[in-house]
């Protein structure tokens, strides 16, 4: 962080003892500063709570007077195979994308860390896919996926037969786009982590004649673990609620091959105007995300404490 | 940069270096090819758009079409207006987020107070909340109170994207700022408020700039909020781009690519300018870098 000039002392002529602020008012200071943000939180939480409430109503655009129906929506949706298909698709997507992006991201970070000329040039452009809107990434890839006119089949020599967004391939194609967009995210996080590591343990083990792989596995990976975990948490959470590029590429199709939970909720609430159904989907998704987040954040806390301890 | 010391595990002249560079090259072909292809497609004529040629005479007419009334006829969205809408919404959301987020981030970075962790984690949880959970009720509410398809409505809901980013990034900047500097100012007779404005704020200025620009990118790139909460009057670019895909049953690949390129340019330029700060921003200060 850059430092600026120290504060000028006020001119003696105007210097007065500042009126002491009573202790109780000083204690309130952080609360007062947080009030606007808390108000915004409340303003956003209100529709959120309302959305949760919808899950317990029979609310649809055609229903004039929604009434409380308890857990009936949950019972209906939890016994609906389409919901479980969505859960399976979402988990398939999230696990595959997170694993591939983490492995590739670590690999790219290690390659860039060598600080060669090519590496330094590539580091500048690494993040470009990450910075364009996922929906636009979806649009671009959609143009390339087209079996007849798309450039992918042409470049890869697949003729016009390979259907990227077909029944069995669509899920992998949308994962491929996710990998394209978000692998740089993992890579820059891990790279920053590698560069913040202390050098002494590596120098010491190099003197002892340790191999590169040994150092990577026994030194770098354990010390890097908190960084990797942060990347995994962000990726996995985001994948669970994936929408943008999948929606523009397949809209959940073909059939329900890529109908993730958010797309299912969109179809229920916005297309079919079944607000309750969509909200129930989202309520369940939110519960999944919340519980996963709680678990992963506790793992992260442990890892950070361990990493901090090992540096002493 | 060239004289930077080698970090752990780095070797400049290892024999595996060539292989490693080759591996990097493969990734970058994969990574940049879609962007290059988008540019090429955007420069092709209607007749060439379904071809997979790499060599052709480039034309800028697609950009003109996208921005003209011809583009509006195809998509029923005025793309120039869409750009303006995106700018208004994103700048508006970022300004509101800064005004309310900086004090909150300062409070959270300086003091541990009762409930501070709860407030911070509630804000962070926005980051991971499924958007539709909030949008469905907002869709109903906005339709009732007339905020549907308005800039004010979009600015309000974009807080969900921009606020957590700004508060969490700036909190970590305020935490890193030595408290002694402010205390020195207080000893010199500054009031708390003056110490904040004259000492703390200038010190985190780079953080504020980076957080604001990153929040701008995220807001600009958002798709699902405007998809559901705007109609044809205040459509932002992310939604407008997709309109070219199905225009009148006919595909306009070259126009789509041109529109996508225009929409992607501001975030790309901003990102290149704040690259140094990206790690901290993207991880919301969870790992300080």
Coordinates of C-alpha atoms in Angstrom, one line a residue, chain B:
Chain B
X1 CA 9.8 -7.0 -13.4
X2 CA 12.7 -8.6 -15.2
X3 CA 15.0 -8.4 -12.2
X4 CA 12.4 -9.8 -9.8
X5 CA 13.9 -12.4 -7.5
X6 CA 12.9 -15.9 -8.1
X7 CA 10.2 -17.2 -5.8
X8 CA 10.0 -20.7 -4.3
X9 CA 10.2 -23.5 -6.8
X10 CA 11.1 -21.2 -9.6
X11 CA 13.9 -22.1 -12.0
X12 CA 14.8 -20.0 -15.0
X13 CA 16.8 -22.4 -17.1
X14 CA 15.5 -25.8 -16.2
X15 CA 15.5 -28.4 -19.1
X16 CA 11.8 -28.8 -18.6
X17 CA 11.3 -25.2 -19.5
X18 CA 10.5 -25.7 -23.1
X19 CA 7.9 -28.3 -22.3
X20 CA 6.4 -26.0 -19.7
X21 CA 6.2 -23.2 -22.2
X22 CA 4.6 -25.5 -24.7
X23 CA 2.0 -26.5 -22.1
X24 CA 1.3 -22.8 -21.4
X25 CA 0.9 -22.2 -25.1
X26 CA -1.7 -24.9 -25.4
X27 CA -3.7 -23.2 -22.6
X28 CA -3.5 -19.8 -24.2
X29 CA -4.6 -21.0 -27.6
X30 CA -7.6 -22.6 -25.9
X31 CA -8.1 -19.5 -23.8
X32 CA -7.8 -16.8 -26.4
X33 CA -9.2 -18.6 -29.5
X34 CA -12.8 -17.9 -28.6
X35 CA -12.0 -14.2 -28.2
X36 CA -10.0 -14.1 -31.5
X37 CA -12.8 -15.9 -33.2
X38 CA -15.4 -13.4 -31.9
X39 CA -13.3 -10.6 -33.3
X40 CA -13.0 -12.3 -36.7
X41 CA -16.7 -13.1 -36.8
X42 CA -17.6 -9.5 -36.0
X43 CA -15.6 -8.4 -39.0
X44 CA -17.3 -10.7 -41.5
X45 CA -20.1 -9.9 -43.9
X46 CA -23.4 -11.7 -43.8
X47 CA -22.3 -14.0 -46.7
X48 CA -19.1 -15.0 -44.9
X49 CA -20.6 -15.4 -41.4
X50 CA -21.3 -19.1 -41.8
X51 CA -17.9 -19.8 -43.3
X52 CA -15.0 -21.0 -41.1
X53 CA -12.4 -19.1 -43.2
X54 CA -9.7 -17.2 -41.3
X55 CA -8.8 -15.1 -44.3
X56 CA -11.3 -12.5 -45.6
X57 CA -11.7 -8.8 -46.1
X58 CA -12.7 -7.3 -42.8
X59 CA -15.6 -4.9 -42.6
X60 CA -16.8 -2.7 -39.8
X61 CA -20.4 -2.6 -41.0
X62 CA -21.6 -5.0 -38.3
X63 CA -20.7 -2.6 -35.6
X64 CA -22.6 0.1 -37.5
X65 CA -25.6 -2.1 -37.9
X66 CA -25.7 -3.2 -34.2
X67 CA -25.6 0.5 -33.1
X68 CA -28.1 1.7 -35.7
X69 CA -31.9 1.5 -36.1
X70 CA -31.3 -1.6 -38.3
X71 CA -30.1 -3.5 -35.2
X72 CA -33.0 -2.1 -33.3
X73 CA -35.4 -3.4 -35.9
X74 CA -33.9 -6.9 -35.6
X75 CA -33.9 -7.1 -31.8
X76 CA -36.5 -4.5 -30.8
X77 CA -33.7 -3.2 -28.4
X78 CA -31.8 0.0 -29.1
X79 CA -28.2 -1.1 -28.5
X80 CA -26.9 2.4 -27.9
X81 CA -29.6 2.8 -25.3
X82 CA -28.6 -0.5 -23.8
X83 CA -25.0 0.6 -23.4
X84 CA -26.3 3.8 -21.7
X85 CA -28.6 1.8 -19.4
X86 CA -25.7 -0.4 -18.4
X87 CA -23.5 2.6 -17.6
X88 CA -26.2 4.3 -15.6
X89 CA -27.1 1.1 -13.6
X90 CA -23.5 0.1 -12.9
X91 CA -22.2 3.5 -12.0
X92 CA -25.3 4.1 -9.9
X93 CA -24.9 0.8 -8.1
X94 CA -21.2 1.3 -7.5
X95 CA -21.8 4.9 -6.1
X96 CA -24.5 3.8 -3.7
X97 CA -22.4 0.8 -2.6
X98 CA -19.4 3.0 -2.0
X99 CA -21.4 5.6 0.0
X100 CA -22.9 3.0 2.3
X101 CA -20.1 0.4 2.1
X102 CA -17.1 2.5 3.0
X103 CA -18.4 3.4 6.5
X104 CA -19.5 -0.2 7.1
X105 CA -16.1 -1.6 5.9
X106 CA -14.3 0.9 8.1
X107 CA -16.4 -0.1 11.1
X108 CA -15.8 -3.8 10.5
X109 CA -12.1 -3.3 9.8
X110 CA -11.4 -1.1 12.8
X111 CA -13.5 -2.5 15.6
X112 CA -14.7 -5.9 16.8
X113 CA -18.2 -5.0 17.9
X114 CA -21.1 -7.2 19.0
X115 CA -22.7 -8.5 15.9
X116 CA -19.9 -7.4 13.5
X117 CA -19.2 -10.9 12.3
X118 CA -22.9 -11.6 11.8
X119 CA -23.2 -8.4 9.6
X120 CA -20.1 -9.3 7.6
X121 CA -21.2 -12.9 7.0
X122 CA -24.7 -11.8 6.1
X123 CA -23.1 -9.5 3.5
X124 CA -20.8 -12.3 2.3
X125 CA -23.7 -14.7 2.0
X126 CA -25.2 -12.5 -0.7
X127 CA -22.3 -13.5 -2.8
X128 CA -23.4 -17.1 -2.7
X129 CA -27.2 -16.7 -2.5
X130 CA -29.0 -18.1 -5.5
X131 CA -30.2 -15.0 -7.3
X132 CA -33.6 -16.3 -8.2
X133 CA -34.5 -16.6 -4.6
X134 CA -34.6 -12.8 -4.4
X135 CA -35.7 -12.1 -7.9
X136 CA -38.9 -14.0 -7.9
X137 CA -40.4 -11.9 -5.0
X138 CA -38.8 -8.8 -6.5
X139 CA -40.4 -9.5 -9.8
X140 CA -43.8 -9.6 -8.0
X141 CA -43.0 -6.5 -5.9
X142 CA -41.5 -4.5 -8.7
X143 CA -44.6 -5.2 -10.8
X144 CA -46.8 -3.9 -8.0
X145 CA -44.9 -0.7 -7.2
X146 CA -43.7 0.2 -10.7
X147 CA -40.0 -0.5 -10.3
X148 CA -40.1 -3.1 -13.1
X149 CA -38.0 -2.1 -16.1
X150 CA -36.5 1.0 -14.4
X151 CA -33.0 2.0 -13.7
X152 CA -33.7 2.7 -10.0
X153 CA -35.0 -0.9 -9.7
X154 CA -31.9 -2.3 -11.3
X155 CA -29.5 -0.1 -9.2
X156 CA -31.3 -1.3 -6.1
X157 CA -31.0 -5.0 -6.9
X158 CA -27.4 -4.7 -8.2
X159 CA -26.4 -3.9 -4.6
X160 CA -26.6 -7.6 -4.1
X161 CA -23.6 -7.8 -6.5
X162 CA -21.6 -4.7 -5.7
X163 CA -22.1 -4.2 -1.9
X164 CA -20.5 -7.5 -0.7
X165 CA -17.6 -6.9 -3.0
X166 CA -16.9 -3.4 -1.8
X167 CA -17.4 -4.0 1.9
X168 CA -15.3 -7.2 2.0
X169 CA -12.4 -5.8 0.0
X170 CA -12.3 -2.5 1.8
X171 CA -12.5 -4.2 5.2
X172 CA -9.3 -6.0 4.5
X173 CA -7.7 -2.8 3.4
X174 CA -8.8 -1.0 6.6
X175 CA -7.5 -3.9 8.7
X176 CA -4.1 -3.7 7.1
X177 CA -3.8 0.0 7.7
X178 CA -1.8 0.6 10.9
X179 CA -4.1 2.0 13.6
X180 CA -1.1 4.1 14.8
X181 CA -1.5 6.5 11.9
X182 CA -5.0 7.4 13.0
X183 CA -4.0 7.5 16.6
X184 CA -1.2 10.0 15.8
X185 CA -3.7 12.2 14.0
X186 CA -6.1 12.0 17.0
X187 CA -3.2 13.0 19.3
X188 CA -2.6 16.0 17.1
X189 CA -6.1 17.1 17.9
X190 CA -8.0 15.8 14.9
X191 CA -11.5 14.6 15.5
X192 CA -12.3 11.0 14.7
X193 CA -14.1 12.2 11.6
X194 CA -11.3 14.3 10.4
X195 CA -8.8 11.5 11.1
X196 CA -10.9 9.2 9.0
X197 CA -11.2 11.7 6.1
X198 CA -7.7 13.0 6.2
X199 CA -5.7 9.9 7.1
X200 CA -7.6 6.7 6.7
X201 CA -9.4 7.4 3.5
X202 CA -6.4 8.6 1.5
X203 CA -4.5 5.5 2.6
X204 CA -7.0 3.1 1.2
X205 CA -7.7 5.1 -1.9
X206 CA -6.1 2.4 -4.2
X207 CA -8.3 -0.2 -2.5
X208 CA -11.4 2.0 -3.1
X209 CA -10.5 2.5 -6.7
X210 CA -9.9 -1.2 -7.3
X211 CA -13.0 -2.3 -5.4
X212 CA -15.2 0.2 -7.2
X213 CA -13.9 -0.9 -10.7
X214 CA -14.2 -4.6 -9.9
X215 CA -17.8 -4.0 -8.6
X216 CA -18.4 -2.1 -11.9
X217 CA -17.3 -5.2 -13.9
X218 CA -19.4 -7.5 -11.9
X219 CA -22.5 -5.3 -12.2
X220 CA -21.9 -4.8 -15.9
X221 CA -21.6 -8.6 -16.5
X222 CA -24.7 -9.4 -14.5
X223 CA -27.3 -11.1 -16.6
X224 CA -30.0 -12.8 -14.5
X225 CA -31.2 -9.6 -12.7
X226 CA -32.0 -7.6 -15.8
X227 CA -33.2 -10.7 -17.7
X228 CA -36.1 -10.9 -15.3
X229 CA -36.5 -7.4 -13.9
X230 CA -36.3 -5.4 -17.0
X231 CA -38.4 -5.2 -20.2
X232 CA -37.7 -3.4 -23.4
X233 CA -37.2 0.1 -22.0
X234 CA -34.2 -0.4 -19.8
X235 CA -32.4 -3.4 -21.2
X236 CA -28.7 -3.6 -20.4
X237 CA -26.1 -4.9 -22.8
X238 CA -25.9 -8.4 -21.5
X239 CA -29.5 -9.0 -22.3
X240 CA -29.4 -7.0 -25.5
X241 CA -26.6 -9.2 -26.9
X242 CA -28.6 -12.3 -26.6
X243 CA -31.4 -10.7 -28.6
X244 CA -29.2 -10.9 -31.8
X245 CA -29.2 -14.7 -31.5
X246 CA -32.8 -15.4 -32.4
X247 CA -33.6 -12.2 -34.4
X248 CA -36.5 -13.0 -36.6
X249 CA -35.8 -16.7 -36.8
X250 CA -32.6 -16.0 -38.6
X251 CA -29.2 -16.2 -37.1
X252 CA -26.9 -13.1 -37.3
X253 CA -23.6 -14.6 -36.1
X254 CA -21.6 -11.6 -37.2
X255 CA -23.9 -9.1 -35.6
X256 CA -24.0 -11.2 -32.4
X257 CA -20.3 -11.2 -32.3
X258 CA -20.0 -7.5 -32.9
X259 CA -22.6 -6.8 -30.1
X260 CA -20.7 -9.2 -27.8
X261 CA -17.5 -7.5 -28.5
X262 CA -18.9 -4.0 -27.7
X263 CA -20.4 -5.4 -24.5
X264 CA -17.2 -7.1 -23.4
X265 CA -14.9 -4.2 -24.0
X266 CA -15.5 -2.1 -21.0
X267 CA -14.9 -4.9 -18.4
X268 CA -11.8 -6.1 -20.3
X269 CA -10.3 -2.6 -20.4
X270 CA -11.1 -2.0 -16.7
X271 CA -9.7 -5.4 -15.7
X272 CA -6.4 -4.8 -17.5
X273 CA -6.0 -1.5 -15.6
X274 CA -6.6 -2.9 -12.2
X275 CA -4.9 -6.3 -12.7
X276 CA -2.6 -5.8 -9.6
X277 CA -5.6 -5.7 -7.3
X278 CA -7.6 -8.4 -8.9
X279 CA -6.6 -11.3 -6.6
X280 CA -7.6 -9.5 -3.4
X281 CA -10.8 -8.3 -5.1
X282 CA -11.9 -11.7 -6.5
X283 CA -11.3 -13.5 -3.3
X284 CA -13.0 -10.7 -1.4
X285 CA -10.0 -10.4 0.8
X286 CA -10.4 -14.0 2.0
X287 CA -6.8 -14.4 1.1
X288 CA -4.8 -11.3 1.3
X289 CA -2.4 -10.8 -1.6

